[in-house]
Every structure is written in C-alpha cells, then in structure tokens.
Amino acid sequence: MESNFEWITANGDIGIRFFHSIDDGGYSNPPHWHNDLEIIYLLEGRLKVRFGDGGERQIGADELLVINSGTIHAVTAYPNQAIVLQVPYEMLLQYMERYDQLYFVVDERPASEAEKQKLAEFKAVLREMDEVYGAQKEGYQLKFDSLLLEALYRLLVDYAVRIGKEHIPQNQKAVQQIREVMRYIEEHYAKKLTVAQVAEHFGYTPNYLSKLLKRYLGLTVYQYLYEIRLDRICRDLQHPEARIMELLPKHGCENYKSVSRLFKERYGCSMKEMQKRYEKEKGDRPMGQWVRIRKAEMP
C-alpha cells in the first residue's frame, strides 16, 4: 500500500541513501515526509522546496538544505546537479543523544568568518563523500563511513539546536492533522473521492478541511489528490510495456483529456513523451553508474 510517508531504501554497500543527482528539471513530487534526515547540497542549478508549515525555500549553486526528520515537504526541481544524503533514523538515534529533541538549522549566509569556515568545511566533507563513492576504489566503504561520521559530527556540533519551548511549533497539532489526511488520501487515491467524504472520515467540515490543506500544503484537496494520481502514473511510465489508457483508471483517473492537460502542466511533456524519455535515459545509463537521474528514479 502506498503512503505519503516515504520509505527510503539505503544503498546496500554503505547503509545509507547517497547519490549524485543530475536532473534536467521539470520534476516535482507531492508533499511527503520521512523519518530519515535529508541533506541536499546543490552543485549547480536551483531547487525549490515547499514545507508543510507554509514556508518555502529556494537554493542555488553551492548552497545546501537540511530537511529534518518528520518534516512535510515537496520538491520542485529545475535543471541542477546535487549531492543527496539521507541518513536512517535508527543511525541518528544511535549516534546522537536524544536525537528526537534535535533540530538542525544551517545558515547559508553566516556573518562571521569562523561560521563561514565551518560551512565551507562541512560542504568539503560532502564533496569528498561524493568523490569517494563515485570512484569506489578499494576500501571506499571504510573511507566513506569515516566521512559520514565526520559529516554527522559537524552537523551535531555546529548546526544542532535542542528543541526547547521557543522552538516547538505552535502548529504541531495542525501538521499532525495534515499528515493523517495526506495518508488517507494516498491510501484511497485510486477511488472516487470527494472533499465531503474525506472530511466526514475525519469528522471535519468540508470547509475546515479545504482551508487546512490550502494553508499548510498550498493545495486544494483535489489538487493534492491529482498530485498523487499524476505521480503514480509517472512512476508506472518507467515501464516501457505500460499502456497509458490502462494506467489512468488504475490510478483513479477517468477523463483522458483533463489528465493529459494536468500531466503536461506538471511535467512539461505528454505521458507518451515521458515514457520514451524514461526508456532513453535508462538505455543511456551504464551499469553500476553512481550518478542518479532523479526524474527517472523517483522516490
């Protein structure tokens, strides 16, 4: 069963999820969350991330973003290259005391020279991790592990905030409500859903539910529903044998013309063009390649 909680699969050889992403842009994913800590270090291009509290962050070349555990977020990608690191929740619990009380904040524009130096050194560790994992020379796993621990150490010492009263989000209850609604919609997205049905399931009025999603996700209920449907269709298009006219009813879509328009608005191409693009990207990619094309391998 699909869930808006993202299950992150680690690279089998290093125990975390790590990849060098080359993205030609035009991709966005629906709001989701995961318990793993995510670090995105943009080498080129730009990226936009929307958060469940209504905030938004854009990062450019040589900037990084930390997405804390449990944070609702949605990514819109423009052409970019990035180093992406996702550290399992269990590992963080093991190495960081009272991890659940930690919140990481990285200031991309530090005022002091000392803070600028710390940030430069942190980025240098991430770049070296990328080089070591890309080359995969003898002993690379040992070297990578040492760099990972160095990165986590710097993150903890330089950028961690213990969550006190002043840092506890006032909208915590609303965010939890949003997560539950997101989960319900994703579990039932292939069925005929109305705002009234979803609202009734949670004991809300349709008006309250609509305002809740609009405030924290920036989407209406139907917009979020179709974010999920389009995302699932796009995933299935990775398979060259998939028939588009069979995918639509499978994912709760009835009106081909309407879905085609929404798909093109979101991805910048038709469903057939996307399917051909996936096939070409996979054919062009050498076996064992460590560079990951995000559009072709969506989480």
PDB file of C-alpha atoms in Angstrom:
ATOM      1  CA  MET A   1       0.000   0.000   0.000  1.00  0.00           C
ATOM      2  CA  GLU A   2       1.365   3.414  -0.977  1.00  0.00           C
ATOM      3  CA  SER A   3       1.801   6.054   1.691  1.00  0.00           C
ATOM      4  CA  ASN A   4       2.763   9.703   1.771  1.00  0.00           C
ATOM      5  CA  PHE A   5       5.294   8.546   4.343  1.00  0.00           C
ATOM      6  CA  GLU A   6       8.336   7.903   2.157  1.00  0.00           C
ATOM      7  CA  TRP A   7      10.159   4.642   2.766  1.00  0.00           C
ATOM      8  CA  ILE A   8      13.819   5.316   1.988  1.00  0.00           C
ATOM      9  CA  THR A   9      15.915   2.424   0.682  1.00  0.00           C
ATOM     10  CA  ALA A  10      19.594   2.625   1.589  1.00  0.00           C
ATOM     11  CA  ASN A  11      22.448   1.894  -0.807  1.00  0.00           C
ATOM     12  CA  GLY A  12      23.252  -1.721   0.044  1.00  0.00           C
ATOM     13  CA  ASP A  13      27.006  -1.184   0.330  1.00  0.00           C
ATOM     14  CA  ILE A  14      27.042   1.804   2.705  1.00  0.00           C
ATOM     15  CA  GLY A  15      23.860   1.552   4.789  1.00  0.00           C
ATOM     16  CA  ILE A  16      22.503   4.995   3.908  1.00  0.00           C
ATOM     17  CA  ARG A  17      20.929   6.501   0.825  1.00  0.00           C
ATOM     18  CA  PHE A  18      23.510   8.573  -1.042  1.00  0.00           C
ATOM     19  CA  PHE A  19      23.612   9.666  -4.664  1.00  0.00           C
ATOM     20  CA  HIS A  20      24.857  12.305  -7.060  1.00  0.00           C
ATOM     21  CA  SER A  21      21.787  13.634  -8.826  1.00  0.00           C
ATOM     22  CA  ILE A  22      21.715  15.058 -12.339  1.00  0.00           C
ATOM     23  CA  ASP A  23      18.270  16.465 -13.038  1.00  0.00           C
ATOM     24  CA  ASP A  24      17.101  18.122 -16.246  1.00  0.00           C
ATOM     25  CA  GLY A  25      14.277  19.811 -14.357  1.00  0.00           C
ATOM     26  CA  GLY A  26      10.535  19.795 -14.786  1.00  0.00           C
ATOM     27  CA  TYR A  27      10.000  17.391 -11.887  1.00  0.00           C
ATOM     28  CA  SER A  28       8.044  17.948  -8.702  1.00  0.00           C
ATOM     29  CA  ASN A  29       6.829  15.473  -6.130  1.00  0.00           C
ATOM     30  CA  PRO A  30       3.748  15.678  -3.924  1.00  0.00           C
ATOM     31  CA  PRO A  31       4.078  16.671  -0.263  1.00  0.00           C
ATOM     32  CA  HIS A  32       5.508  13.800   1.796  1.00  0.00           C
ATOM     33  CA  TRP A  33       7.713  13.120   4.804  1.00  0.00           C
ATOM     34  CA  HIS A  34      10.198  10.570   6.096  1.00  0.00           C
ATOM     35  CA  ASN A  35      11.911   9.931   9.422  1.00  0.00           C
ATOM     36  CA  ASP A  36      15.368   9.974   7.845  1.00  0.00           C
ATOM     37  CA  LEU A  37      17.421  13.170   7.880  1.00  0.00           C
ATOM     38  CA  GLU A  38      17.984  14.556   4.381  1.00  0.00           C
ATOM     39  CA  ILE A  39      20.759  16.864   3.188  1.00  0.00           C
ATOM     40  CA  ILE A  40      20.661  18.318  -0.324  1.00  0.00           C
ATOM     41  CA  TYR A  41      23.852  20.047  -1.451  1.00  0.00           C
ATOM     42  CA  LEU A  42      23.273  21.790  -4.767  1.00  0.00           C
ATOM     43  CA  LEU A  43      26.329  21.947  -7.016  1.00  0.00           C
ATOM     44  CA  GLU A  44      24.635  23.601  -9.995  1.00  0.00           C
ATOM     45  CA  GLY A  45      21.204  24.987 -10.862  1.00  0.00           C
ATOM     46  CA  ARG A  46      18.378  25.585  -8.427  1.00  0.00           C
ATOM     47  CA  LEU A  47      15.747  23.778  -6.405  1.00  0.00           C
ATOM     48  CA  LYS A  48      12.571  24.854  -4.617  1.00  0.00           C
ATOM     49  CA  VAL A  49      11.207  23.138  -1.517  1.00  0.00           C
ATOM     50  CA  ARG A  50       7.782  23.810  -0.004  1.00  0.00           C
ATOM     51  CA  PHE A  51       7.213  22.868   3.631  1.00  0.00           C
ATOM     52  CA  GLY A  52       4.111  21.721   5.473  1.00  0.00           C
ATOM     53  CA  ASP A  53       4.098  24.824   7.667  1.00  0.00           C
ATOM     54  CA  GLY A  54       3.570  27.009   4.604  1.00  0.00           C
ATOM     55  CA  GLY A  55       7.213  28.026   4.284  1.00  0.00           C
ATOM     56  CA  GLU A  56       9.264  27.833   1.126  1.00  0.00           C
ATOM     57  CA  ARG A  57      12.988  27.722   0.440  1.00  0.00           C
ATOM     58  CA  GLN A  58      14.908  28.110  -2.799  1.00  0.00           C
ATOM     59  CA  ILE A  59      18.540  27.084  -3.013  1.00  0.00           C
ATOM     60  CA  GLY A  60      21.080  27.750  -5.725  1.00  0.00           C
ATOM     61  CA  ALA A  61      24.567  26.585  -6.657  1.00  0.00           C
ATOM     62  CA  ASP A  62      26.880  25.826  -3.714  1.00  0.00           C
ATOM     63  CA  GLU A  63      24.014  26.005  -1.220  1.00  0.00           C
ATOM     64  CA  LEU A  64      22.652  23.227   0.940  1.00  0.00           C
ATOM     65  CA  LEU A  65      19.412  22.444   2.678  1.00  0.00           C
ATOM     66  CA  VAL A  66      18.754  20.190   5.664  1.00  0.00           C
ATOM     67  CA  ILE A  67      15.311  18.576   5.795  1.00  0.00           C
ATOM     68  CA  ASN A  68      14.730  17.463   9.360  1.00  0.00           C
ATOM     69  CA  SER A  69      13.116  14.152  10.297  1.00  0.00           C
ATOM     70  CA  GLY A  70       9.340  14.168  10.002  1.00  0.00           C
ATOM     71  CA  THR A  71       9.166  17.449   8.066  1.00  0.00           C
ATOM     72  CA  ILE A  72       6.444  17.604   5.418  1.00  0.00           C
ATOM     73  CA  HIS A  73       7.997  18.834   2.183  1.00  0.00           C
ATOM     74  CA  ALA A  74       7.587  18.865  -1.594  1.00  0.00           C
ATOM     75  CA  VAL A  75      10.418  19.401  -4.071  1.00  0.00           C
ATOM     76  CA  THR A  76      10.262  21.222  -7.400  1.00  0.00           C
ATOM     77  CA  ALA A  77      13.368  20.640  -9.483  1.00  0.00           C
ATOM     78  CA  TYR A  78      14.829  22.921 -12.106  1.00  0.00           C
ATOM     79  CA  PRO A  79      17.915  21.813 -14.067  1.00  0.00           C
ATOM     80  CA  ASN A  80      20.506  21.008 -11.416  1.00  0.00           C
ATOM     81  CA  GLN A  81      23.221  18.754 -10.055  1.00  0.00           C
ATOM     82  CA  ALA A  82      23.213  17.850  -6.400  1.00  0.00           C
ATOM     83  CA  ILE A  83      24.675  15.594  -3.753  1.00  0.00           C
ATOM     84  CA  VAL A  84      21.857  13.973  -1.776  1.00  0.00           C
ATOM     85  CA  LEU A  85      22.385  12.295   1.579  1.00  0.00           C
ATOM     86  CA  GLN A  86      19.616  10.590   3.572  1.00  0.00           C
ATOM     87  CA  VAL A  87      20.629   9.208   6.956  1.00  0.00           C
ATOM     88  CA  PRO A  88      18.443   6.494   8.540  1.00  0.00           C
ATOM     89  CA  TYR A  89      16.542   7.468  11.667  1.00  0.00           C
ATOM     90  CA  GLU A  90      17.935   4.448  13.514  1.00  0.00           C
ATOM     91  CA  MET A  91      21.518   5.531  12.844  1.00  0.00           C
ATOM     92  CA  LEU A  92      20.801   9.018  14.131  1.00  0.00           C
ATOM     93  CA  LEU A  93      19.313   7.588  17.331  1.00  0.00           C
ATOM     94  CA  GLN A  94      22.455   5.506  17.767  1.00  0.00           C
ATOM     95  CA  TYR A  95      24.955   8.332  17.361  1.00  0.00           C
ATOM     96  CA  MET A  96      23.104  11.392  18.670  1.00  0.00           C
ATOM     97  CA  GLU A  97      21.853  11.510  22.237  1.00  0.00           C
ATOM     98  CA  ARG A  98      18.150  12.379  22.470  1.00  0.00           C
ATOM     99  CA  TYR A  99      18.015  12.789  18.705  1.00  0.00           C
ATOM    100  CA  ASP A 100      14.248  13.400  18.794  1.00  0.00           C
ATOM    101  CA  GLN A 101      14.942  16.664  20.607  1.00  0.00           C
ATOM    102  CA  LEU A 102      17.334  17.922  17.925  1.00  0.00           C
ATOM    103  CA  TYR A 103      16.587  20.311  15.095  1.00  0.00           C
ATOM    104  CA  PHE A 104      19.226  21.238  12.511  1.00  0.00           C
ATOM    105  CA  VAL A 105      19.498  24.721  11.061  1.00  0.00           C
ATOM    106  CA  VAL A 106      22.213  25.643   8.546  1.00  0.00           C
ATOM    107  CA  ASP A 107      22.623  29.351   7.826  1.00  0.00           C
ATOM    108  CA  GLU A 108      23.773  29.712   4.216  1.00  0.00           C
ATOM    109  CA  ARG A 109      24.845  33.306   4.825  1.00  0.00           C
ATOM    110  CA  PRO A 110      26.839  33.257   8.068  1.00  0.00           C
ATOM    111  CA  ALA A 111      28.006  36.615   9.374  1.00  0.00           C
ATOM    112  CA  SER A 112      31.340  35.693  10.959  1.00  0.00           C
ATOM    113  CA  GLU A 113      34.440  34.359   9.242  1.00  0.00           C
ATOM    114  CA  ALA A 114      34.522  31.448  11.697  1.00  0.00           C
ATOM    115  CA  GLU A 115      30.991  30.379  10.702  1.00  0.00           C
ATOM    116  CA  LYS A 116      31.820  30.761   7.014  1.00  0.00           C
ATOM    117  CA  GLN A 117      34.818  28.477   7.514  1.00  0.00           C
ATOM    118  CA  LYS A 118      32.694  25.861   9.302  1.00  0.00           C
ATOM    119  CA  LEU A 119      30.193  25.852   6.446  1.00  0.00           C
ATOM    120  CA  ALA A 120      32.931  25.558   3.819  1.00  0.00           C
ATOM    121  CA  GLU A 121      34.470  22.605   5.682  1.00  0.00           C
ATOM    122  CA  PHE A 122      31.092  20.878   6.006  1.00  0.00           C
ATOM    123  CA  LYS A 123      30.497  21.203   2.261  1.00  0.00           C
ATOM    124  CA  ALA A 124      34.018  19.929   1.577  1.00  0.00           C
ATOM    125  CA  VAL A 125      33.225  16.745   3.524  1.00  0.00           C
ATOM    126  CA  LEU A 126      30.099  16.194   1.405  1.00  0.00           C
ATOM    127  CA  ARG A 127      32.074  16.700  -1.807  1.00  0.00           C
ATOM    128  CA  GLU A 128      34.719  14.222  -0.671  1.00  0.00           C
ATOM    129  CA  MET A 129      31.992  11.680   0.129  1.00  0.00           C
ATOM    130  CA  ASP A 130      30.748  12.158  -3.431  1.00  0.00           C
ATOM    131  CA  GLU A 131      34.231  11.622  -4.883  1.00  0.00           C
ATOM    132  CA  VAL A 132      34.946   8.536  -2.777  1.00  0.00           C
ATOM    133  CA  TYR A 133      31.615   6.880  -3.543  1.00  0.00           C
ATOM    134  CA  GLY A 134      31.860   7.777  -7.220  1.00  0.00           C
ATOM    135  CA  ALA A 135      35.327   6.257  -7.657  1.00  0.00           C
ATOM    136  CA  GLN A 136      34.628   3.175  -5.486  1.00  0.00           C
ATOM    137  CA  LYS A 137      38.290   2.256  -5.166  1.00  0.00           C
ATOM    138  CA  GLU A 138      39.458  -0.472  -2.799  1.00  0.00           C
ATOM    139  CA  GLY A 139      38.458   0.381   0.755  1.00  0.00           C
ATOM    140  CA  TYR A 140      35.953   3.028  -0.339  1.00  0.00           C
ATOM    141  CA  GLN A 141      33.365   1.834   2.179  1.00  0.00           C
ATOM    142  CA  LEU A 142      35.732   2.415   5.110  1.00  0.00           C
ATOM    143  CA  LYS A 143      36.650   5.869   3.848  1.00  0.00           C
ATOM    144  CA  PHE A 144      33.025   6.729   3.139  1.00  0.00           C
ATOM    145  CA  ASP A 145      31.974   5.637   6.635  1.00  0.00           C
ATOM    146  CA  SER A 146      34.634   7.845   8.220  1.00  0.00           C
ATOM    147  CA  LEU A 147      33.476  10.824   6.147  1.00  0.00           C
ATOM    148  CA  LEU A 148      29.841  10.137   7.032  1.00  0.00           C
ATOM    149  CA  LEU A 149      30.669  10.207  10.734  1.00  0.00           C
ATOM    150  CA  GLU A 150      32.638  13.415  10.195  1.00  0.00           C
ATOM    151  CA  ALA A 151      29.634  14.991   8.463  1.00  0.00           C
ATOM    152  CA  LEU A 152      27.276  13.918  11.262  1.00  0.00           C
ATOM    153  CA  TYR A 153      29.718  15.196  13.888  1.00  0.00           C
ATOM    154  CA  ARG A 154      29.920  18.614  12.226  1.00  0.00           C
ATOM    155  CA  LEU A 155      26.146  18.711  11.825  1.00  0.00           C
ATOM    156  CA  LEU A 156      25.656  17.944  15.515  1.00  0.00           C
ATOM    157  CA  VAL A 157      28.321  20.274  16.895  1.00  0.00           C
ATOM    158  CA  ASP A 158      27.825  23.219  14.544  1.00  0.00           C
ATOM    159  CA  TYR A 159      24.177  23.186  13.490  1.00  0.00           C
ATOM    160  CA  ALA A 160      22.041  21.347  16.052  1.00  0.00           C
ATOM    161  CA  VAL A 161      19.502  23.098  18.239  1.00  0.00           C
ATOM    162  CA  ARG A 162      17.981  21.373  21.250  1.00  0.00           C
ATOM    163  CA  ILE A 163      14.266  21.873  20.923  1.00  0.00           C
ATOM    164  CA  GLY A 164      13.089  23.963  23.830  1.00  0.00           C
ATOM    165  CA  LYS A 165       9.790  25.686  24.380  1.00  0.00           C
ATOM    166  CA  GLU A 166      10.704  28.502  21.997  1.00  0.00           C
ATOM    167  CA  HIS A 167      11.327  26.037  19.145  1.00  0.00           C
ATOM    168  CA  ILE A 168       8.240  23.841  19.469  1.00  0.00           C
ATOM    169  CA  PRO A 169       5.973  24.626  16.510  1.00  0.00           C
ATOM    170  CA  GLN A 170       2.675  26.154  17.579  1.00  0.00           C
ATOM    171  CA  ASN A 171       1.030  24.408  14.638  1.00  0.00           C
ATOM    172  CA  GLN A 172       2.135  20.904  15.713  1.00  0.00           C
ATOM    173  CA  LYS A 173      -1.463  19.692  16.007  1.00  0.00           C
ATOM    174  CA  ALA A 174      -2.371  21.034  12.576  1.00  0.00           C
ATOM    175  CA  VAL A 175       0.682  19.394  10.991  1.00  0.00           C
ATOM    176  CA  GLN A 176      -0.328  16.055  12.514  1.00  0.00           C
ATOM    177  CA  GLN A 177      -3.843  16.507  11.139  1.00  0.00           C
ATOM    178  CA  ILE A 178      -2.374  17.219   7.713  1.00  0.00           C
ATOM    179  CA  ARG A 179      -0.248  14.062   7.843  1.00  0.00           C
ATOM    180  CA  GLU A 180      -3.298  11.949   8.653  1.00  0.00           C
ATOM    181  CA  VAL A 181      -5.301  13.487   5.810  1.00  0.00           C
ATOM    182  CA  MET A 182      -2.380  13.019   3.390  1.00  0.00           C
ATOM    183  CA  ARG A 183      -2.068   9.372   4.392  1.00  0.00           C
ATOM    184  CA  TYR A 184      -5.796   8.761   3.947  1.00  0.00           C
ATOM    185  CA  ILE A 185      -5.881  10.382   0.508  1.00  0.00           C
ATOM    186  CA  GLU A 186      -2.840   8.417  -0.665  1.00  0.00           C
ATOM    187  CA  GLU A 187      -4.305   5.148   0.552  1.00  0.00           C
ATOM    188  CA  HIS A 188      -7.582   5.822  -1.299  1.00  0.00           C
ATOM    189  CA  TYR A 189      -6.427   7.974  -4.226  1.00  0.00           C
ATOM    190  CA  ALA A 190      -7.474   5.376  -6.838  1.00  0.00           C
ATOM    191  CA  LYS A 191     -11.107   5.535  -5.680  1.00  0.00           C
ATOM    192  CA  LYS A 192     -13.687   8.214  -6.361  1.00  0.00           C
ATOM    193  CA  LEU A 193     -13.038  10.676  -3.552  1.00  0.00           C
ATOM    194  CA  THR A 194     -14.888  13.870  -2.737  1.00  0.00           C
ATOM    195  CA  VAL A 195     -13.970  16.598  -0.276  1.00  0.00           C
ATOM    196  CA  ALA A 196     -17.088  15.732   1.710  1.00  0.00           C
ATOM    197  CA  GLN A 197     -16.081  12.052   2.000  1.00  0.00           C
ATOM    198  CA  VAL A 198     -12.585  12.859   3.239  1.00  0.00           C
ATOM    199  CA  ALA A 199     -13.908  15.471   5.665  1.00  0.00           C
ATOM    200  CA  GLU A 200     -16.537  13.091   7.037  1.00  0.00           C
ATOM    201  CA  HIS A 201     -13.904  10.405   7.651  1.00  0.00           C
ATOM    202  CA  PHE A 202     -12.041  12.746   9.999  1.00  0.00           C
ATOM    203  CA  GLY A 203     -15.071  14.453  11.496  1.00  0.00           C
ATOM    204  CA  TYR A 204     -14.232  17.789   9.866  1.00  0.00           C
ATOM    205  CA  THR A 205     -16.426  20.083   7.852  1.00  0.00           C
ATOM    206  CA  PRO A 206     -15.512  20.292   4.147  1.00  0.00           C
ATOM    207  CA  ASN A 207     -14.730  23.979   4.628  1.00  0.00           C
ATOM    208  CA  TYR A 208     -12.307  23.300   7.515  1.00  0.00           C
ATOM    209  CA  LEU A 209     -10.556  20.526   5.582  1.00  0.00           C
ATOM    210  CA  SER A 210     -10.172  22.700   2.490  1.00  0.00           C
ATOM    211  CA  LYS A 211      -8.702  25.582   4.490  1.00  0.00           C
ATOM    212  CA  LEU A 212      -6.363  23.227   6.364  1.00  0.00           C
ATOM    213  CA  LEU A 213      -4.793  21.812   3.198  1.00  0.00           C
ATOM    214  CA  LYS A 214      -4.676  25.165   1.456  1.00  0.00           C
ATOM    215  CA  ARG A 215      -2.884  26.768   4.387  1.00  0.00           C
ATOM    216  CA  TYR A 216      -0.267  24.089   5.028  1.00  0.00           C
ATOM    217  CA  LEU A 217       0.205  22.493   1.600  1.00  0.00           C
ATOM    218  CA  GLY A 218      -0.781  25.383  -0.642  1.00  0.00           C
ATOM    219  CA  LEU A 219      -3.121  22.985  -2.461  1.00  0.00           C
ATOM    220  CA  THR A 220      -6.824  22.256  -2.553  1.00  0.00           C
ATOM    221  CA  VAL A 221      -7.996  18.734  -1.707  1.00  0.00           C
ATOM    222  CA  TYR A 222      -8.480  17.944  -5.406  1.00  0.00           C
ATOM    223  CA  GLN A 223      -5.100  19.403  -6.324  1.00  0.00           C
ATOM    224  CA  TYR A 224      -3.386  17.175  -3.775  1.00  0.00           C
ATOM    225  CA  LEU A 225      -5.421  14.178  -4.932  1.00  0.00           C
ATOM    226  CA  TYR A 226      -4.260  14.728  -8.511  1.00  0.00           C
ATOM    227  CA  GLU A 227      -0.687  15.342  -7.374  1.00  0.00           C
ATOM    228  CA  ILE A 228      -0.780  11.763  -6.084  1.00  0.00           C
ATOM    229  CA  ARG A 229      -2.513  10.349  -9.150  1.00  0.00           C
ATOM    230  CA  LEU A 230      -0.115  12.030 -11.583  1.00  0.00           C
ATOM    231  CA  ASP A 231       2.866  10.925  -9.523  1.00  0.00           C
ATOM    232  CA  ARG A 232       1.718   7.289  -9.615  1.00  0.00           C
ATOM    233  CA  ILE A 233       1.055   7.441 -13.354  1.00  0.00           C
ATOM    234  CA  CYS A 234       4.514   8.909 -13.884  1.00  0.00           C
ATOM    235  CA  ARG A 235       6.116   6.114 -11.867  1.00  0.00           C
ATOM    236  CA  ASP A 236       4.364   3.476 -13.965  1.00  0.00           C
ATOM    237  CA  LEU A 237       5.528   5.164 -17.167  1.00  0.00           C
ATOM    238  CA  GLN A 238       9.032   3.994 -16.299  1.00  0.00           C
ATOM    239  CA  HIS A 239       7.936   0.597 -17.621  1.00  0.00           C
ATOM    240  CA  PRO A 240       8.026   0.567 -21.459  1.00  0.00           C
ATOM    241  CA  GLU A 241       5.284  -2.060 -21.640  1.00  0.00           C
ATOM    242  CA  ALA A 242       2.814   0.094 -19.659  1.00  0.00           C
ATOM    243  CA  ARG A 243      -0.299   1.120 -21.592  1.00  0.00           C
ATOM    244  CA  ILE A 244      -1.353   4.687 -20.861  1.00  0.00           C
ATOM    245  CA  MET A 245      -5.076   4.039 -21.327  1.00  0.00           C
ATOM    246  CA  GLU A 246      -4.865   1.274 -18.712  1.00  0.00           C
ATOM    247  CA  LEU A 247      -2.878   3.384 -16.258  1.00  0.00           C
ATOM    248  CA  LEU A 248      -5.497   6.106 -15.990  1.00  0.00           C
ATOM    249  CA  PRO A 249      -8.353   4.033 -14.493  1.00  0.00           C
ATOM    250  CA  LYS A 250      -5.813   2.121 -12.389  1.00  0.00           C
ATOM    251  CA  HIS A 251      -4.944   5.396 -10.679  1.00  0.00           C
ATOM    252  CA  GLY A 252      -8.445   6.819 -10.358  1.00  0.00           C
ATOM    253  CA  CYS A 253      -8.487   8.995 -13.496  1.00  0.00           C
ATOM    254  CA  GLU A 254     -11.450   8.979 -15.871  1.00  0.00           C
ATOM    255  CA  ASN A 255     -11.091  11.991 -18.158  1.00  0.00           C
ATOM    256  CA  TYR A 256      -8.148  11.431 -20.522  1.00  0.00           C
ATOM    257  CA  LYS A 257      -8.186  14.975 -21.875  1.00  0.00           C
ATOM    258  CA  SER A 258      -8.175  16.542 -18.423  1.00  0.00           C
ATOM    259  CA  VAL A 259      -5.425  14.261 -17.103  1.00  0.00           C
ATOM    260  CA  SER A 260      -3.304  14.859 -20.208  1.00  0.00           C
ATOM    261  CA  ARG A 261      -3.539  18.613 -19.660  1.00  0.00           C
ATOM    262  CA  LEU A 262      -2.636  18.348 -15.965  1.00  0.00           C
ATOM    263  CA  PHE A 263       0.244  15.991 -16.714  1.00  0.00           C
ATOM    264  CA  LYS A 264       1.714  18.337 -19.307  1.00  0.00           C
ATOM    265  CA  GLU A 265       1.331  21.323 -16.961  1.00  0.00           C
ATOM    266  CA  ARG A 266       3.200  19.495 -14.231  1.00  0.00           C
ATOM    267  CA  TYR A 267       5.935  17.693 -16.192  1.00  0.00           C
ATOM    268  CA  GLY A 268       6.228  19.808 -19.331  1.00  0.00           C
ATOM    269  CA  CYS A 269       5.585  16.914 -21.715  1.00  0.00           C
ATOM    270  CA  SER A 270       2.935  14.367 -22.621  1.00  0.00           C
ATOM    271  CA  MET A 271       2.647  10.969 -20.947  1.00  0.00           C
ATOM    272  CA  LYS A 272       3.909   9.243 -24.091  1.00  0.00           C
ATOM    273  CA  GLU A 273       6.900  11.580 -24.294  1.00  0.00           C
ATOM    274  CA  MET A 274       7.706  10.898 -20.645  1.00  0.00           C
ATOM    275  CA  GLN A 275       7.602   7.147 -21.237  1.00  0.00           C
ATOM    276  CA  LYS A 276      10.019   7.489 -24.179  1.00  0.00           C
ATOM    277  CA  ARG A 277      12.306   9.721 -22.116  1.00  0.00           C
ATOM    278  CA  TYR A 278      12.490   7.139 -19.330  1.00  0.00           C
ATOM    279  CA  GLU A 279      13.360   4.428 -21.830  1.00  0.00           C
ATOM    280  CA  LYS A 280      16.123   6.538 -23.385  1.00  0.00           C
ATOM    281  CA  GLU A 281      17.608   7.590 -20.013  1.00  0.00           C
ATOM    282  CA  LYS A 282      17.776   4.002 -18.799  1.00  0.00           C
ATOM    283  CA  GLY A 283      19.321   2.877 -22.079  1.00  0.00           C
ATOM    284  CA  ASP A 284      21.963   5.604 -21.926  1.00  0.00           C
ATOM    285  CA  ARG A 285      22.972   4.877 -18.337  1.00  0.00           C
ATOM    286  CA  PRO A 286      25.907   2.456 -17.874  1.00  0.00           C
ATOM    287  CA  MET A 287      25.593  -0.440 -15.457  1.00  0.00           C
ATOM    288  CA  GLY A 288      26.708   0.416 -11.945  1.00  0.00           C
ATOM    289  CA  GLN A 289      26.613   4.143 -12.668  1.00  0.00           C
ATOM    290  CA  TRP A 290      26.621   6.068  -9.397  1.00  0.00           C
ATOM    291  CA  VAL A 291      25.036   9.162 -10.906  1.00  0.00           C
ATOM    292  CA  ARG A 292      21.291   9.072 -10.370  1.00  0.00           C
ATOM    293  CA  ILE A 293      18.756  10.719 -12.638  1.00  0.00           C
ATOM    294  CA  ARG A 294      16.030  11.811 -10.222  1.00  0.00           C
ATOM    295  CA  LYS A 295      13.362  12.161 -12.874  1.00  0.00           C
ATOM    296  CA  ALA A 296      13.921   8.592 -13.974  1.00  0.00           C
ATOM    297  CA  GLU A 297      14.123   7.121 -10.483  1.00  0.00           C
ATOM    298  CA  MET A 298      11.660   8.963  -8.317  1.00  0.00           C
ATOM    299  CA  PRO A 299      11.479   8.184  -4.615  1.00  0.00           C
TER     300      PRO A 299
END
